[in-house]
Backbone as a printed PyTorch tensor [residue, N CA C, xyz], in Angstrom:
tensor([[[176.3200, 184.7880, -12.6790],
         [175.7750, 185.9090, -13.4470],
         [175.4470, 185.4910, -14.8800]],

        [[176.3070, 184.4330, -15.0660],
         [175.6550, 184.1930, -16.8450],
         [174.9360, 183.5230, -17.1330]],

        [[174.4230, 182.5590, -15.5830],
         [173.3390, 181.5310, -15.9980],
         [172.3020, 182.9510, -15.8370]],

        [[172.3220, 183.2530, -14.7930],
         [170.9800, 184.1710, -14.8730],
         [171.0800, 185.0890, -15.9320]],

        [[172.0530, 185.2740, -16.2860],
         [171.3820, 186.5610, -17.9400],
         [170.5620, 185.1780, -19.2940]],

        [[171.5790, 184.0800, -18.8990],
         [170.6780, 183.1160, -19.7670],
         [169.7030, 183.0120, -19.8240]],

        [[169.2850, 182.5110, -18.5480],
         [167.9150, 182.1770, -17.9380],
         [166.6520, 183.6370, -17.9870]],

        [[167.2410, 184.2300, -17.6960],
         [166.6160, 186.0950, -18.4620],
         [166.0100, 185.8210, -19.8390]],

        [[167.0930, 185.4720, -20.5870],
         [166.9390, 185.7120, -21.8410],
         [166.2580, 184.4850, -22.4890]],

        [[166.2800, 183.3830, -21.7910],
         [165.7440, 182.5820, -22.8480],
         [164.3060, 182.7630, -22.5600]],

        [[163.7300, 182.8170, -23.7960],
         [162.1740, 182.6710, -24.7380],
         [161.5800, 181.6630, -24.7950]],

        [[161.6390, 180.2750, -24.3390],
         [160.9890, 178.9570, -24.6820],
         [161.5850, 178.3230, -25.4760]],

        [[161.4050, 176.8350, -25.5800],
         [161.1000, 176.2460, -26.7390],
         [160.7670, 176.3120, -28.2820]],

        [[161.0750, 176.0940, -28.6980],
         [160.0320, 175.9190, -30.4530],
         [159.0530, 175.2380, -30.9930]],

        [[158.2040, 175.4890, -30.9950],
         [157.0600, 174.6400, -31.2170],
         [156.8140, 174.1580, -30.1460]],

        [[157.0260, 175.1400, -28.4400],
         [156.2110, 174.3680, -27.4580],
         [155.4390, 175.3350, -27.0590]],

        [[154.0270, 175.0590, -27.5850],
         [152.9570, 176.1490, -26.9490],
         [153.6470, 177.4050, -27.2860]],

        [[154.0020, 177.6260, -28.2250],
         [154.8880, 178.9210, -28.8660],
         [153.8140, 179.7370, -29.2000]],

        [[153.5080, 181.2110, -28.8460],
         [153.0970, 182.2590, -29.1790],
         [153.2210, 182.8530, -30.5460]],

        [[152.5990, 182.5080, -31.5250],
         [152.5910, 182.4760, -33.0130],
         [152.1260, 183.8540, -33.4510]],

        [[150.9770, 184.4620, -32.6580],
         [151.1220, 186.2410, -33.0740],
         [149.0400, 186.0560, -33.0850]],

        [[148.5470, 187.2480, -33.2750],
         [147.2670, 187.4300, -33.2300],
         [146.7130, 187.2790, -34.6260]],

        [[145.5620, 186.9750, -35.1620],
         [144.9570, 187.1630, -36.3960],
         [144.5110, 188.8390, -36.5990]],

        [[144.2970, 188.9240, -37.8660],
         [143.8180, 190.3260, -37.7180],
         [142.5310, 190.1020, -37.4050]],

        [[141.7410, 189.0320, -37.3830],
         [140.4330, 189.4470, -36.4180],
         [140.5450, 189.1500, -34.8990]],

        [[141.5820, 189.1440, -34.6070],
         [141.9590, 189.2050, -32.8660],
         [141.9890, 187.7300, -32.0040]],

        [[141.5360, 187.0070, -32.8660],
         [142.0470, 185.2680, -31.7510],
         [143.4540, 185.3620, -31.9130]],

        [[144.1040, 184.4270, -31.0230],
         [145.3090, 184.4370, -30.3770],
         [145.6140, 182.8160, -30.6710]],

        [[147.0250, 182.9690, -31.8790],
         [147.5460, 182.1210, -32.3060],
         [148.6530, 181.0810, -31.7850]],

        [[148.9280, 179.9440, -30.9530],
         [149.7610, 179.5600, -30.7680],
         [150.2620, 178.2890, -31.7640]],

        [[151.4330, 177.6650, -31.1420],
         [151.2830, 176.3140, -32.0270],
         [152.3310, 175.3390, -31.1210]],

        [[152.2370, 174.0620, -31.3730],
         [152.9600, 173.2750, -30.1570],
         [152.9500, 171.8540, -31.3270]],

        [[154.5640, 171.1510, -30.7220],
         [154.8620, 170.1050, -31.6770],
         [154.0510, 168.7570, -31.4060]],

        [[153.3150, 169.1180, -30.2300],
         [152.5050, 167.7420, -29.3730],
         [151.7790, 166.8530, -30.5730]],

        [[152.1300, 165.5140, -30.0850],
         [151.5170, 164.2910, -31.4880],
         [151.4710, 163.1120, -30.0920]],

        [[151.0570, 163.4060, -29.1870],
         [151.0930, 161.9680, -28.0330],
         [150.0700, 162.6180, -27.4390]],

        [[148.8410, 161.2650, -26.9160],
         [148.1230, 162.0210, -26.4740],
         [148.2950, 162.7040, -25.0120]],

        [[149.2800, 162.0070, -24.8740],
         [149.3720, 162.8750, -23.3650],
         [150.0480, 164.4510, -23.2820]],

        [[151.0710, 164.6480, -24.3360],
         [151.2060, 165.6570, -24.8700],
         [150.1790, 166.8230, -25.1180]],

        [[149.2990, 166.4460, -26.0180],
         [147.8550, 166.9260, -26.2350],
         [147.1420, 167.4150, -24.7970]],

        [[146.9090, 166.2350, -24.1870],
         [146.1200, 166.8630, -23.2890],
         [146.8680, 167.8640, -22.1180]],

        [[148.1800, 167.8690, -21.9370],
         [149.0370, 168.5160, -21.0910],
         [148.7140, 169.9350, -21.5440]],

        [[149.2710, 170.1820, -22.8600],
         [149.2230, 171.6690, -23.4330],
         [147.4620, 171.8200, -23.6170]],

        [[146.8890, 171.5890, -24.2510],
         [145.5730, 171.8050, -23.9470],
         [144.9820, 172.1420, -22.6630]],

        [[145.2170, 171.1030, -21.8270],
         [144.8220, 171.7770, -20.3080],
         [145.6190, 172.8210, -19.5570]],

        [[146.5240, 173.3660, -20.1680],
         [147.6620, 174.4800, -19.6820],
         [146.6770, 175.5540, -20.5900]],

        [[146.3910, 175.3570, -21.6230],
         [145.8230, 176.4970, -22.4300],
         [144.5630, 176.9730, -22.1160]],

        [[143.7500, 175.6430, -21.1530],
         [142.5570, 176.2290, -20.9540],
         [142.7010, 177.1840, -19.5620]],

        [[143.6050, 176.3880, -18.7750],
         [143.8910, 177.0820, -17.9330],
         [144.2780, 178.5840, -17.5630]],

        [[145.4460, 178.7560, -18.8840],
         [145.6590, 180.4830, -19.1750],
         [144.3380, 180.7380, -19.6010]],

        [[143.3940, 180.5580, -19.9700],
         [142.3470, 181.3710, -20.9650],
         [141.1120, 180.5940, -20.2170]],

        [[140.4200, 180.4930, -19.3760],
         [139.5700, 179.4670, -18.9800],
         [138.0730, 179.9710, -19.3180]],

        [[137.8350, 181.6030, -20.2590],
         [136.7260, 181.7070, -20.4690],
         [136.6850, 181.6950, -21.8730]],

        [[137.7250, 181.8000, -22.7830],
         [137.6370, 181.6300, -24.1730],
         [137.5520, 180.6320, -24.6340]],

        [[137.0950, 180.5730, -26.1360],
         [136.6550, 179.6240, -27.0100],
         [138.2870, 178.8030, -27.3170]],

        [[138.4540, 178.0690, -27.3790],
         [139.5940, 177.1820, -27.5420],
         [139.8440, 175.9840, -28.8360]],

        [[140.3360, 176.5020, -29.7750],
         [139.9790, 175.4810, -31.3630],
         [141.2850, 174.8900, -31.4520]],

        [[141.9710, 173.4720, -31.3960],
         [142.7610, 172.5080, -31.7670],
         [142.6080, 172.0680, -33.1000]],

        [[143.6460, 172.2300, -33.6650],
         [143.8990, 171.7890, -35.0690],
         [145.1840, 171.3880, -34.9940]],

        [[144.5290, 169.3870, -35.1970],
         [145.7310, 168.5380, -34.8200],
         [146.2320, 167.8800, -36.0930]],

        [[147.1690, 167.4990, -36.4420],
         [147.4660, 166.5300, -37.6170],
         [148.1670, 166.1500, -37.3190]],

        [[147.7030, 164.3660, -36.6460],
         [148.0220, 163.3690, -36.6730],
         [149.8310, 163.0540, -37.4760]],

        [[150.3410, 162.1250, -36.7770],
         [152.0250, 161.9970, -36.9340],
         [151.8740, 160.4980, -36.9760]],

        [[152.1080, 160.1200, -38.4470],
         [152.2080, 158.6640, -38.3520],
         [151.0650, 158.0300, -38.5930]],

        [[150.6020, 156.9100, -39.3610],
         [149.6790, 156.3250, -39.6470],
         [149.7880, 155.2700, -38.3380]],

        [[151.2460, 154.7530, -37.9570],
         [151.4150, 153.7760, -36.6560],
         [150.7400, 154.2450, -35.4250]],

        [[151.3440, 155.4980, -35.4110],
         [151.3980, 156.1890, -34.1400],
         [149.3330, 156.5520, -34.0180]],

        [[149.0170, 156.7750, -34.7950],
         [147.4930, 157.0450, -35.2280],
         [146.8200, 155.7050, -34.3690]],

        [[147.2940, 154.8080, -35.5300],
         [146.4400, 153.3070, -35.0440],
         [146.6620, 152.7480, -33.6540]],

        [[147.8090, 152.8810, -33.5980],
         [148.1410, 151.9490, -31.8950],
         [148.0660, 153.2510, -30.7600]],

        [[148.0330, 154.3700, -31.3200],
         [147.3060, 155.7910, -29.9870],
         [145.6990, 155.9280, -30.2980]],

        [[144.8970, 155.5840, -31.3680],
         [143.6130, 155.7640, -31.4960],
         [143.2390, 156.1530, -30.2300]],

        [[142.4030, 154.9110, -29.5480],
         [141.5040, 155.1920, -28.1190],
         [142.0290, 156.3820, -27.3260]],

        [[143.3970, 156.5090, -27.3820],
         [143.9180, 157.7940, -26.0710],
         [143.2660, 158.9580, -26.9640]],

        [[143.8820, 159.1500, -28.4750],
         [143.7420, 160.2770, -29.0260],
         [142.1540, 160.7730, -29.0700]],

        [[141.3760, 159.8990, -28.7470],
         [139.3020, 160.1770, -28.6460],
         [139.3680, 161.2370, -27.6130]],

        [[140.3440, 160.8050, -26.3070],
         [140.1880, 161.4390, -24.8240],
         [141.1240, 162.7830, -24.5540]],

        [[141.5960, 162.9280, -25.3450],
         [142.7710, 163.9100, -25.8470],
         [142.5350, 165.3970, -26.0790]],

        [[140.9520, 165.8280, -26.2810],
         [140.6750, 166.6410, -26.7370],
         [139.2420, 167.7910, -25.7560]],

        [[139.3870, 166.6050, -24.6730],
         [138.2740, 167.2990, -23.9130],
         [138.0250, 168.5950, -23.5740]],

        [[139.3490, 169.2230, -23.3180],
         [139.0110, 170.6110, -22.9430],
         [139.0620, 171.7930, -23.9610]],

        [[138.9230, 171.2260, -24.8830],
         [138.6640, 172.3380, -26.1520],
         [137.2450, 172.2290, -26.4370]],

        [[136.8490, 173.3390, -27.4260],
         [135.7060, 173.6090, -28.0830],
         [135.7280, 173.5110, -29.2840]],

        [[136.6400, 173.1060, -29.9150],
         [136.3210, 172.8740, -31.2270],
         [137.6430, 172.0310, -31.5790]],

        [[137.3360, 170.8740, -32.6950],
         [138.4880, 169.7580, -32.8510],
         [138.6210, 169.9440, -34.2520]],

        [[139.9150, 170.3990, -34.9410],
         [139.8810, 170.2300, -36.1590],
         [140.9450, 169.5510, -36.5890]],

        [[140.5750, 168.1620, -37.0670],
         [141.5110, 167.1120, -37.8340],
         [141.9470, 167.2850, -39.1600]],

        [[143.4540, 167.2070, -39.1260],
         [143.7330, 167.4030, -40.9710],
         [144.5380, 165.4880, -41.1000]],

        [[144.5540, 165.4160, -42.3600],
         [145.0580, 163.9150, -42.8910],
         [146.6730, 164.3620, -42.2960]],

        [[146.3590, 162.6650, -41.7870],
         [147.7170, 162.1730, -41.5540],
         [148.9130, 162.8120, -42.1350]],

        [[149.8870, 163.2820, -41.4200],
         [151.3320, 163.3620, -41.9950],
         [152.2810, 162.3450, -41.5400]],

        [[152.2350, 161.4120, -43.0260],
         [153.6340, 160.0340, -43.2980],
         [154.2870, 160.2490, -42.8210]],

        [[155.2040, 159.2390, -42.6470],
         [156.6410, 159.1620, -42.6160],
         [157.2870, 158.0160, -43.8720]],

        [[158.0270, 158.6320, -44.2060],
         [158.9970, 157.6940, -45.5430],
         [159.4820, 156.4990, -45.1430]],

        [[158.9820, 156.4200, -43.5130],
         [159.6680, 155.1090, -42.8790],
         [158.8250, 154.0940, -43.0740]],

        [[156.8980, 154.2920, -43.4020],
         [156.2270, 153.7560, -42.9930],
         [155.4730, 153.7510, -44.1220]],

        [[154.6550, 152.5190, -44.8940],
         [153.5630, 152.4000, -45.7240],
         [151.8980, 153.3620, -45.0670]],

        [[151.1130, 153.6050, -46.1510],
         [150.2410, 154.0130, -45.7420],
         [149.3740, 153.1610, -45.0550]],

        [[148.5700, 153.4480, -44.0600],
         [147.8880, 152.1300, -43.7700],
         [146.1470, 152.3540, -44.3510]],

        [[145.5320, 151.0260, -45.0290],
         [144.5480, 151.6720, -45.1860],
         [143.4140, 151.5420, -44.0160]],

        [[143.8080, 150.8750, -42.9090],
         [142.9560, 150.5250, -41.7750],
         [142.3440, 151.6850, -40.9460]],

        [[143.2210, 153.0450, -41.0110],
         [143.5930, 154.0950, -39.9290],
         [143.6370, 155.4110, -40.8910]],

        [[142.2410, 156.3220, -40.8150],
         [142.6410, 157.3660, -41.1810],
         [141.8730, 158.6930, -40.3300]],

        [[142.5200, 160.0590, -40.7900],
         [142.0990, 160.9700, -40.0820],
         [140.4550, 161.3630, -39.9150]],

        [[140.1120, 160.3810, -40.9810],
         [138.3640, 160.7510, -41.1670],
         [138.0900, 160.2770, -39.9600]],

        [[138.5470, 159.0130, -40.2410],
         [137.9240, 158.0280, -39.2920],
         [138.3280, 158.2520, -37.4920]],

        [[139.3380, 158.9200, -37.2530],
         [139.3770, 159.4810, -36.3310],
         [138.3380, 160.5390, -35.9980]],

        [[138.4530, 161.5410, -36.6720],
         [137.5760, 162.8050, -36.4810],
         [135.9080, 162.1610, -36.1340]],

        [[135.2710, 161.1860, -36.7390],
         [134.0800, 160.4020, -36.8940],
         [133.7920, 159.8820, -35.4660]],

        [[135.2920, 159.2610, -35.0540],
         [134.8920, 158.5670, -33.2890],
         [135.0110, 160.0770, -32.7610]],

        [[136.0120, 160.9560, -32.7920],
         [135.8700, 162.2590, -31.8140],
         [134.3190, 162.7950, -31.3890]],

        [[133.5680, 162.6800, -32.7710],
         [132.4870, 162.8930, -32.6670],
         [131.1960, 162.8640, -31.7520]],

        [[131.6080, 161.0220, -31.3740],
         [130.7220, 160.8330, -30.4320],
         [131.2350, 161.1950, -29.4900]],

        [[131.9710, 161.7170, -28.6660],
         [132.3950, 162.2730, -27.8140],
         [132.7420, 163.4880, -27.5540]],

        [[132.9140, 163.8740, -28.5510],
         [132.9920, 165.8580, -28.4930],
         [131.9190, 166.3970, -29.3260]],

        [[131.3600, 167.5980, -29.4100],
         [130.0790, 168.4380, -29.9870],
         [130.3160, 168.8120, -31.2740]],

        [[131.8240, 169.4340, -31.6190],
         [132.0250, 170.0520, -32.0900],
         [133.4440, 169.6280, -33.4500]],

        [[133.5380, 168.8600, -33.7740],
         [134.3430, 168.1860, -34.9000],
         [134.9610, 168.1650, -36.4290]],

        [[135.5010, 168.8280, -36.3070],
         [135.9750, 169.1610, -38.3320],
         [136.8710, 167.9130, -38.6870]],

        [[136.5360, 167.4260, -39.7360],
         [137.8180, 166.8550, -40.5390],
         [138.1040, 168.0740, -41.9430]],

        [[138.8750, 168.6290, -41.8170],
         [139.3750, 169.3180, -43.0470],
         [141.0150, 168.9840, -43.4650]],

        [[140.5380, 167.9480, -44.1760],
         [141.8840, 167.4570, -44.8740],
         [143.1460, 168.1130, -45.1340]],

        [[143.3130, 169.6780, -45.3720],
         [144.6480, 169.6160, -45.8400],
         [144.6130, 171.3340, -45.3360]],

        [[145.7820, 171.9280, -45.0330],
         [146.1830, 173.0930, -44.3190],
         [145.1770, 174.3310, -45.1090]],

        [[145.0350, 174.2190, -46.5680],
         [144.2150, 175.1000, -47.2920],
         [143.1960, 174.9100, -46.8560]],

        [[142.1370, 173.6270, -46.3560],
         [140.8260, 173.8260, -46.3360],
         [141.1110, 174.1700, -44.7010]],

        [[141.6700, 174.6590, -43.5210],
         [141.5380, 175.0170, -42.2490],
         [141.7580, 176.6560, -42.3240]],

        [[142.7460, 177.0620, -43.5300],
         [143.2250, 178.3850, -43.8320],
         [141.6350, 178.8410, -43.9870]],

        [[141.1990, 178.3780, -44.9510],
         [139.7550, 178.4700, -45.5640],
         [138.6170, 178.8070, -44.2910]],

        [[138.6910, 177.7470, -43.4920],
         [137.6450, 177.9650, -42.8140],
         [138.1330, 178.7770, -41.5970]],

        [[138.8150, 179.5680, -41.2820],
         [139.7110, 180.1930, -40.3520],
         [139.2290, 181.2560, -40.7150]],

        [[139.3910, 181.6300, -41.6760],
         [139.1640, 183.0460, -42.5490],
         [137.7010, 183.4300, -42.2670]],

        [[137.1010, 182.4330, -42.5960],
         [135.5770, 182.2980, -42.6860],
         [134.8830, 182.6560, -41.7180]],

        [[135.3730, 182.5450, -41.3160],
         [134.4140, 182.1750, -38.9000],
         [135.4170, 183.4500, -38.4780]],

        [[136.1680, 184.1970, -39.2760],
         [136.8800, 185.1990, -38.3930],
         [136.9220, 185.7310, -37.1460]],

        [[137.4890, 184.7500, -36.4500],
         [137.5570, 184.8040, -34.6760],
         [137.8180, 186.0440, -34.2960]],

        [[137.4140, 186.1110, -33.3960],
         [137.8020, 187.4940, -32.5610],
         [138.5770, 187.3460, -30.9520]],

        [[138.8520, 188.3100, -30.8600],
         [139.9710, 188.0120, -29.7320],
         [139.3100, 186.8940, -28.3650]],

        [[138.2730, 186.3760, -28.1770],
         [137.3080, 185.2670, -27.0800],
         [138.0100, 184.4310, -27.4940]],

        [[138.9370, 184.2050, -28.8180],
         [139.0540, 182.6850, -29.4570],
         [140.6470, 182.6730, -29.5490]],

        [[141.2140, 181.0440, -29.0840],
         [142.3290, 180.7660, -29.3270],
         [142.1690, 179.6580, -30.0480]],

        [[143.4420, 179.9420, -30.8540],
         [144.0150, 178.6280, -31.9910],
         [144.6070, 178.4200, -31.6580]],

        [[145.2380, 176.8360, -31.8170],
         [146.2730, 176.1680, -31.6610],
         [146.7360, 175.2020, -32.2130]],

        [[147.4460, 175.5760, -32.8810],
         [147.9850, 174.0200, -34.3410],
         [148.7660, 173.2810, -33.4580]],

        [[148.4830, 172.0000, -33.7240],
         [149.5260, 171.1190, -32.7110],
         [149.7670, 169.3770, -33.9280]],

        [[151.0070, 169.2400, -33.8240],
         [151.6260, 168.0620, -34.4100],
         [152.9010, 168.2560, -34.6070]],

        [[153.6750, 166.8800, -35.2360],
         [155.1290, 166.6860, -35.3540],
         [155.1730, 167.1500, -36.7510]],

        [[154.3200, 166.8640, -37.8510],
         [154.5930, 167.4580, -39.2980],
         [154.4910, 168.3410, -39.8090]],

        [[154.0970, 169.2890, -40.8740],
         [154.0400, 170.3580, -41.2190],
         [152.7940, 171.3280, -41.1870]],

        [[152.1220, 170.7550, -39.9670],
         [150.8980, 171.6830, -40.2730],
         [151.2940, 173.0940, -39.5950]],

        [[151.9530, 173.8190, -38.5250],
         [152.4980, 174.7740, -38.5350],
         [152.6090, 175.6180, -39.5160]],

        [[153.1000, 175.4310, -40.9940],
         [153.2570, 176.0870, -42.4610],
         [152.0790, 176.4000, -42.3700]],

        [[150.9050, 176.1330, -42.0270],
         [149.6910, 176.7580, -42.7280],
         [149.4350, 178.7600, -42.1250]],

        [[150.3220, 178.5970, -41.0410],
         [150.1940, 179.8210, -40.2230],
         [150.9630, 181.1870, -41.2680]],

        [[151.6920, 180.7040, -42.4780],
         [152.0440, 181.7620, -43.3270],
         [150.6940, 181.9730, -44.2720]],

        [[150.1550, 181.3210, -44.4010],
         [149.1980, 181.8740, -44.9210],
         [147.4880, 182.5550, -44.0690]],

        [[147.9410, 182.8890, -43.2820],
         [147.0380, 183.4300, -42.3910],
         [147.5670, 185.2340, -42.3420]],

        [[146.0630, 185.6730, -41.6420],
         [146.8490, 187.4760, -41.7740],
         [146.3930, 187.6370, -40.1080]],

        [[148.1790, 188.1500, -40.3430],
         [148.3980, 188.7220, -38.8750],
         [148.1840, 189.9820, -38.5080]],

        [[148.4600, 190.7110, -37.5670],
         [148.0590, 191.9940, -36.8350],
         [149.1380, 192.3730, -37.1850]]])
């Protein structure tokens, strides 16, 4: 009886494909800790799957300048089943120098040739920015996905 009141009661994960709340112009906010591309494409293809006629926008920020450079090629293929790719700059780690070989531009630039639809917007304010802007309506899901702090940008968004 107490596993099942557990099992009742538990809500998910945190930061897995977590239900983040609606915008007040009606797209449907989630967010997920995924930074591997296989990660990526798992929850992505689960998301298109719940929603398979809506517009679908990923806003990823990259984990690791390492993890960036030696996942590059997967992270190009990572993104197929969305409609819109929005890259923010790398989030460091204190473990690791910056690299200057590997950056989010330059990611977003190869996505390009391979997806239609491509943003690099550097930093959580310029995605807040353009979020606001394009005021989705309920056809459209968001989904912030990474290991660092891009999640925080979702307090500055207006909810329902």
């Amino acid at each position: 009886d107490k596993i099942k009141k557990g099992i009742l009661s538990f809500s998910g994960s945190k930061r897995r494909l977590e239900f983040v709340g609606n915008l007040s112009t009606g797209a449907i906010v989630y967010d997920d800790y995924a930074h591997h591309p296989t990660e990526i494409k798992k929850t992505l293809k689960a998301l298109r799957t719940q929603y398979p006629k809506k517009k679908i926008i990923a806003i990823f920020q990259p984990h690791t300048y390492s993890r960036t450079k030696n996942l590059f090629e997967e992270f190009i293929t990572s993104f197929d089943s969305v409609d819109v790719v929005i890259i923010t700059d790398i989030y460091p780690s204190l473990r690791e120098e910056p690299d200057p070989i590997i950056s989010s531009m330059l990611l977003a630039d190869r996505l390009s040739n391979r997806h239609k639809d491509v943003l690099y917007l550097a930093i959580a304010g310029d995605v807040v920015k353009y979020l606001n802007e394009k005021r989705f309506r309920s056809d459209t899901v968001v989904v912030t996905m990474g290991a660092g702090d891009i999640y925080k940008l979702h307090s500055q968004l207006k909810f329902e």
